[in-house]
Short mmCIF file of C-alpha atoms in Angstrom, two decimals:
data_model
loop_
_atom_site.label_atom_id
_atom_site.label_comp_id
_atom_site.label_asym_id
_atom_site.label_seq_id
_atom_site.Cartn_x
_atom_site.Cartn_y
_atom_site.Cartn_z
CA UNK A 1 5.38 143.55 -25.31
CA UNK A 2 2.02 142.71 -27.17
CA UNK A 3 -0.71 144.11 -26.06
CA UNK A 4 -2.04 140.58 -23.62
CA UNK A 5 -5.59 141.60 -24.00
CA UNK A 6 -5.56 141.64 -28.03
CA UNK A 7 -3.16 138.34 -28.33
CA UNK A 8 -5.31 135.78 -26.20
CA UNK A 9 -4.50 132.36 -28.17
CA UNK A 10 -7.13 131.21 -30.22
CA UNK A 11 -5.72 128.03 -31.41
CA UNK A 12 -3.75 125.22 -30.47
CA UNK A 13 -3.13 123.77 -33.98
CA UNK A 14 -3.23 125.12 -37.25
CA UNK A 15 -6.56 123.55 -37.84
CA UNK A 16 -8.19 125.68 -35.58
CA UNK A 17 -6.26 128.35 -36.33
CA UNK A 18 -7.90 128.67 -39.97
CA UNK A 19 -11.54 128.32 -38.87
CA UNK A 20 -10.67 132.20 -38.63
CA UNK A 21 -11.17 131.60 -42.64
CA UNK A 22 -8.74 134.59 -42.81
CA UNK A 23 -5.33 132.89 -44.05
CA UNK A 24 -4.18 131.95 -47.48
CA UNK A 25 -3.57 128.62 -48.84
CA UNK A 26 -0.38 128.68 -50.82
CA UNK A 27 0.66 125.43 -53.25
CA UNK A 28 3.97 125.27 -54.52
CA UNK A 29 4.00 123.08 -57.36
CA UNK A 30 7.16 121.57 -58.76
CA UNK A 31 8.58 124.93 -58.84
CA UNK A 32 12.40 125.04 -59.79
CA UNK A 33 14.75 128.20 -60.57
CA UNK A 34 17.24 129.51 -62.17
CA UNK A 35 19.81 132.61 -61.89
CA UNK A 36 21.69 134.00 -65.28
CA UNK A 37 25.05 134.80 -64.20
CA UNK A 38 27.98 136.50 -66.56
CA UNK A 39 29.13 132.56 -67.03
CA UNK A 40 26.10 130.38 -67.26
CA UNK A 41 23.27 129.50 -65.04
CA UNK A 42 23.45 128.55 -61.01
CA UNK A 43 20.08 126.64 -60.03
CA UNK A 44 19.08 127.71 -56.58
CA UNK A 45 16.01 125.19 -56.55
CA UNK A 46 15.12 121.69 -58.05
CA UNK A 47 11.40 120.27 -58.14
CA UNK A 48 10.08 121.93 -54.86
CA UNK A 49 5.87 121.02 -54.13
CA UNK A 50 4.93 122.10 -50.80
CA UNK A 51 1.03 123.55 -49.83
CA UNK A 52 1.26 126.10 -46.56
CA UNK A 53 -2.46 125.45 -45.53
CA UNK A 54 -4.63 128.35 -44.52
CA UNK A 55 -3.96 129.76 -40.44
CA UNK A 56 -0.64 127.47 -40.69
CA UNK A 57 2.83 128.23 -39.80
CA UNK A 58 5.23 126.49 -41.71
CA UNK A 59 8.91 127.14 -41.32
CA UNK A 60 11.53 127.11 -43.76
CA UNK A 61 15.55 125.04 -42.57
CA UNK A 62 18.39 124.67 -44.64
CA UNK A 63 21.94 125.51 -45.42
CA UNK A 64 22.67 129.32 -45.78
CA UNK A 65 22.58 129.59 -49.48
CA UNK A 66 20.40 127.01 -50.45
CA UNK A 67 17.26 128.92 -52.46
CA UNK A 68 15.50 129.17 -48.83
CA UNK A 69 15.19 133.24 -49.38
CA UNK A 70 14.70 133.01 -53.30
CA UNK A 71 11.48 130.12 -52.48
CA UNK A 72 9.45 133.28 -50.38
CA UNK A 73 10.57 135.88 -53.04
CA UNK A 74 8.57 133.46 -56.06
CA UNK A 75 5.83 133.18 -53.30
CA UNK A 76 5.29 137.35 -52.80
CA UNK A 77 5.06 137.62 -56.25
CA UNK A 78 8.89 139.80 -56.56
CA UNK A 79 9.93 137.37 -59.75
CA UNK A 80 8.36 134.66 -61.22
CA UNK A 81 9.87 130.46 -61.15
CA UNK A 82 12.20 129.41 -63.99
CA UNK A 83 9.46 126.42 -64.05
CA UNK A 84 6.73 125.32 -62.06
CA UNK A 85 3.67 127.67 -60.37
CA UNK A 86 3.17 128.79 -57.09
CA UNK A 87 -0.88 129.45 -56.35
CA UNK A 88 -2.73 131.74 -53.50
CA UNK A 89 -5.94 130.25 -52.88
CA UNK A 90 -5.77 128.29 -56.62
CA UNK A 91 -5.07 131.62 -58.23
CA UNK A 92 -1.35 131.88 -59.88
CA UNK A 93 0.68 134.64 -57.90
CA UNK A 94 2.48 136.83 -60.59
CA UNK A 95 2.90 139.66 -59.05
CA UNK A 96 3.34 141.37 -55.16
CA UNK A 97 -0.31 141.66 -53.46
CA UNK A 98 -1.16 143.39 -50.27
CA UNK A 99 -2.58 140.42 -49.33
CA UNK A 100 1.16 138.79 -48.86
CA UNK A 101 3.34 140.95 -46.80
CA UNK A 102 6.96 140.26 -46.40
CA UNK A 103 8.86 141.22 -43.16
CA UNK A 104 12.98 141.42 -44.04
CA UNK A 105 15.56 140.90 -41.53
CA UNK A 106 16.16 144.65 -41.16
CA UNK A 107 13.31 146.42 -40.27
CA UNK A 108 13.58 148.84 -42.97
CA UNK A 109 12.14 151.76 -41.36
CA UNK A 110 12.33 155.42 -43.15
CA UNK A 111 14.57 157.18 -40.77
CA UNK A 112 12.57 160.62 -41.36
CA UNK A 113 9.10 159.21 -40.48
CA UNK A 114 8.10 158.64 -37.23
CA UNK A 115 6.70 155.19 -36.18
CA UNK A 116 3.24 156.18 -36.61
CA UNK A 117 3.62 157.09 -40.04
CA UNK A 118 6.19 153.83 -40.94
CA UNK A 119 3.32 151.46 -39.88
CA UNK A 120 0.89 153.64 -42.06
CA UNK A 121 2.82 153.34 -45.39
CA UNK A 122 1.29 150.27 -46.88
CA UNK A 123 -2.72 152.36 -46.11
CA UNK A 124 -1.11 155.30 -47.66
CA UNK A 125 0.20 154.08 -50.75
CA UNK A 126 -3.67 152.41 -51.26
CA UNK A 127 -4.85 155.69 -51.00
CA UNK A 128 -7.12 154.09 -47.62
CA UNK A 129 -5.18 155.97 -45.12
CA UNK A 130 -7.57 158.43 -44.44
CA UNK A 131 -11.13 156.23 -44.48
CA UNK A 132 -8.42 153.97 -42.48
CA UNK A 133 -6.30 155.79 -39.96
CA UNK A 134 -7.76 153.76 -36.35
CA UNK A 135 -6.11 150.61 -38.08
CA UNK A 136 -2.57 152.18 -37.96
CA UNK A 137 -3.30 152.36 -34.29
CA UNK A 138 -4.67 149.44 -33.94
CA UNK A 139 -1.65 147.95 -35.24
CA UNK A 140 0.97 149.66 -32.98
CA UNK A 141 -1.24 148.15 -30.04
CA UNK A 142 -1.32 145.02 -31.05
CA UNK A 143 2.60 145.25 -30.80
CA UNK A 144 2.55 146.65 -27.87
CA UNK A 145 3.82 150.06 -29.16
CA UNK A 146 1.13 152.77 -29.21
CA UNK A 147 3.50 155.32 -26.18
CA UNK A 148 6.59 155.42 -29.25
CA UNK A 149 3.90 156.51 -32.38
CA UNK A 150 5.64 159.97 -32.37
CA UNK A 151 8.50 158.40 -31.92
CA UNK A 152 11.52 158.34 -34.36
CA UNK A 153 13.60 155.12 -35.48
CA UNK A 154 16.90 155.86 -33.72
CA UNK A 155 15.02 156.09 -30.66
CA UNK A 156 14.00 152.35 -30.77
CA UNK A 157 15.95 149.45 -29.55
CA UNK A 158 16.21 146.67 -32.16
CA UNK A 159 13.64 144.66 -30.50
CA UNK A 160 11.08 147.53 -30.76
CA UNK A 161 12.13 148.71 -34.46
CA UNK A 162 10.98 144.96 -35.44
CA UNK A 163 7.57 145.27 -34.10
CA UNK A 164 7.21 148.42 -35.97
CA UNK A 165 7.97 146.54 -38.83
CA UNK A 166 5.53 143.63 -38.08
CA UNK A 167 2.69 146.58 -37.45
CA UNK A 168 3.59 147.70 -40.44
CA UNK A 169 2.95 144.52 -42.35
CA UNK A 170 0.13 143.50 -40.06
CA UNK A 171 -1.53 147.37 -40.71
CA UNK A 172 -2.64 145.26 -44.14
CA UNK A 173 -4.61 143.18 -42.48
CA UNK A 174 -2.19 140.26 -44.72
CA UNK A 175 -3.29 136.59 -45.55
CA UNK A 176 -0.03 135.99 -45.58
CA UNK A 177 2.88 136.89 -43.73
CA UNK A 178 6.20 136.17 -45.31
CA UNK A 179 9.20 136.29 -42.82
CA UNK A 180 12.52 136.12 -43.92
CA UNK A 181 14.94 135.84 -40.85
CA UNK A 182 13.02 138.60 -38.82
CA UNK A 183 14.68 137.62 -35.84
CA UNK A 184 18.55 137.19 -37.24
CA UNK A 185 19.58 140.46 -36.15
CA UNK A 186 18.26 140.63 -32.67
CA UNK A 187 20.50 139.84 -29.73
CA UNK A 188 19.40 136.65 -27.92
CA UNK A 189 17.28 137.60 -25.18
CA UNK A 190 15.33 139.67 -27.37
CA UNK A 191 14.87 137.29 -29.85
CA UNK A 192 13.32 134.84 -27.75
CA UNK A 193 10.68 137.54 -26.22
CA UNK A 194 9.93 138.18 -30.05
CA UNK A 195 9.17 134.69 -30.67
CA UNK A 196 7.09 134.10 -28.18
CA UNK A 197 4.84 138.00 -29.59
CA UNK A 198 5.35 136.70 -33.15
CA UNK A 199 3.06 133.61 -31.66
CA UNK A 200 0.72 135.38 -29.88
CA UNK A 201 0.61 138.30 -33.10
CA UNK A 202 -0.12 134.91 -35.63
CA UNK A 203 -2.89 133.13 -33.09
CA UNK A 204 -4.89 136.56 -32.72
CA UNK A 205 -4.81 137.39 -36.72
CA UNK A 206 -5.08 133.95 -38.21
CA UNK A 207 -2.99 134.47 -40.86
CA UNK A 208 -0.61 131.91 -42.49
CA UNK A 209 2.73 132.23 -42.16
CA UNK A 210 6.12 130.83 -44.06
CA UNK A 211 9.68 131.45 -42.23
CA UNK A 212 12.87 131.63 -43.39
CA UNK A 213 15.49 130.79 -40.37
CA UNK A 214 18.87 129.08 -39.62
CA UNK A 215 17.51 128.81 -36.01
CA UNK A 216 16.27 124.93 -35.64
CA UNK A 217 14.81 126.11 -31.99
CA UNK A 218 13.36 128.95 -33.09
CA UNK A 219 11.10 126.92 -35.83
CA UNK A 220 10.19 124.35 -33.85
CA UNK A 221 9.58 126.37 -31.21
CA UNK A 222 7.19 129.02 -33.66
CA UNK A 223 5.75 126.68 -36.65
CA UNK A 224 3.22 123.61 -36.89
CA UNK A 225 5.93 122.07 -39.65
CA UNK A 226 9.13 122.46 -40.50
CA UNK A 227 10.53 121.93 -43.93
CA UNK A 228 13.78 121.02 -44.33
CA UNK A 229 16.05 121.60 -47.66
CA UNK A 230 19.47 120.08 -48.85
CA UNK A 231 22.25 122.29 -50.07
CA UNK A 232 21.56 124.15 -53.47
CA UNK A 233 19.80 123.42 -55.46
CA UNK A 234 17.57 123.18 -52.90
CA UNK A 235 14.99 120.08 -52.50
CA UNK A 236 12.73 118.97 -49.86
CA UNK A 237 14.86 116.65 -47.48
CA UNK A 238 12.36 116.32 -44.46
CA UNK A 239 9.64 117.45 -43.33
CA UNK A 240 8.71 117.21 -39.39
CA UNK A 241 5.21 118.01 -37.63
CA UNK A 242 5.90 119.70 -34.37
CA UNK A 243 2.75 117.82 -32.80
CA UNK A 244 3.22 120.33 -29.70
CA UNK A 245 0.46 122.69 -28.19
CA UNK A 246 0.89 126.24 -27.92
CA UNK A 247 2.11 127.40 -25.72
CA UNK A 248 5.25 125.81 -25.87
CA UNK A 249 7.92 125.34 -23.22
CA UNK A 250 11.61 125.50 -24.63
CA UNK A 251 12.59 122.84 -21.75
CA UNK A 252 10.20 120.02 -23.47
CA UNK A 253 11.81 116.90 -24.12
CA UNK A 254 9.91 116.35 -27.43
CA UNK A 255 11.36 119.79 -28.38
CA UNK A 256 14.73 118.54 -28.14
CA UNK A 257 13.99 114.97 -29.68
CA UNK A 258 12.63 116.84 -32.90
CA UNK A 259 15.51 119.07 -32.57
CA UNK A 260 17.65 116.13 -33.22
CA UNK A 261 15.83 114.92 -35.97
CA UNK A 262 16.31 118.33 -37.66
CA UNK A 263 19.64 118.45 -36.92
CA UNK A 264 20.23 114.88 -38.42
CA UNK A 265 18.54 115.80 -41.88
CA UNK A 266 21.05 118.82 -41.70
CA UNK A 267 24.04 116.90 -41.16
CA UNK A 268 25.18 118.77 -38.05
CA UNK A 269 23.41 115.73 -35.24
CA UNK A 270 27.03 114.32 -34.57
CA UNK A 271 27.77 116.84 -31.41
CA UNK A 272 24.21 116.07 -29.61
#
């Protein structure tokens, strides 16, 4: 569980969220892209603008496939866009930054290193891990996991091994966190306790955030908007404000009504 004392919410809305001053604006700016395959080209995204403003949470929907994954790899910097820019803070990103962290789906741990020393990879590889060492524990009790630093991966339930891996990300103190499907691999209950930290981890840091998922719940029920893109190439089919409060109850009938609008701009409203 995170640590209650360090995840007290400090915002309600994104706006007050970034009068922490400590999250990244991000503009997208008629970005489109292109893969080179053996016979020809496949576009995975067509004329995408979209601005993540600092301290907000904005959450990626759309058909598995679409460019959803490919739109956060142009934003941390891992390839550039066939066409079009994408700008931190009205600087062009061309290449990875601590500053943007990306957590995977698999946590990704090294199997040889103990938790302690997973979360304290990104210091290390600065060369600030040892002016910086009380941030690596800092970061395993803001998760909740300080009793399992000696501990190895494979003695880790799923849940736990992906709140190494957000301590490990968060260890960077990031501007932006990048999450692509985090959750996808957790079983149900768990995934539902680690939305609920991922909120709490967000409102005490003040970072912006941008996440991937094929869970329509799971970004209303994290993000401040929700993007939603058509089949590949992907564009920009909707976009819905979840004009909730945190925290958020799953049982709230606005929940569900904005779960059917998502579900209409997907297609898939026909069974609700």
């Amino acid at each position: 569980m995170v640590n209650a004392s360090l995840a007290q919410p400090l915002a309600a809305t994104a706006a007050t969220t970034s009068q922490q001053q400590t999250g990244a604006r991000i503009d997208i700016e008629h970005v489109s892209h292109w893969f080179k395959l053996p016979n020809g080209v496949l576009q995975v995204l067509d004329d995408i603008s979209l601005s993540v403003a600092p301290g907000e949470f904005v959450a990626l929907l759309g058909p598995s496939g679409c460019g959803k994954s490919t739109l956060l790899r142009l934003v941390a910097g891992l390839e550039a866009a066939t066409t079009g820019q994408v700008l931190q803070d009205n600087s062009k990103i061309t290449r990875p930054d601590p500053s943007r962290i990306v957590v995977f789906q698999d946590p990704t741990l090294y199997p040889w290193r103990k938790v302690w020393d997973n979360v304290a990879l990104g210091l290390q590889a600065r060369g600030l891990l040892k002016q910086q060492r009380q941030r690596v524990d800092d970061a395993l009790a803001l998760v909740g996991l300080t009793a399992f630093a000696d501990a190895f991966p494979h003695q880790l339930s799923g849940g736990m091994a992906q709140r190494v891996a957000l301590a490990r990300a968060l260890v960077n103190d990031p501007q932006l966190l990048i999450l692509d499907e985090p959750l996808g691999k957790l079983d149900s209950l768990t995934r539902l306790q680690m939305q609920s930290e991922l909120v709490s981890l967000w409102q005490r840091n003040g970072f912006s955030a941008l996440l991937v998922t094929h869970d329509v719940e799971e970004a209303l029920f994290l993000a401040n908007r929700v993007i939603v893109f058509s089949d590949r190439p992907a564009r920009i089919a909707a976009e819905i404000t979840v004009d909730l409060p945190y925290p958020r109850h799953r049982g709230d009938a606005r929940l569900a009504e904005l779960r059917h609008t998502a579900l209409r701009h997907l297609g898939l409203d026909a069974s609700w």
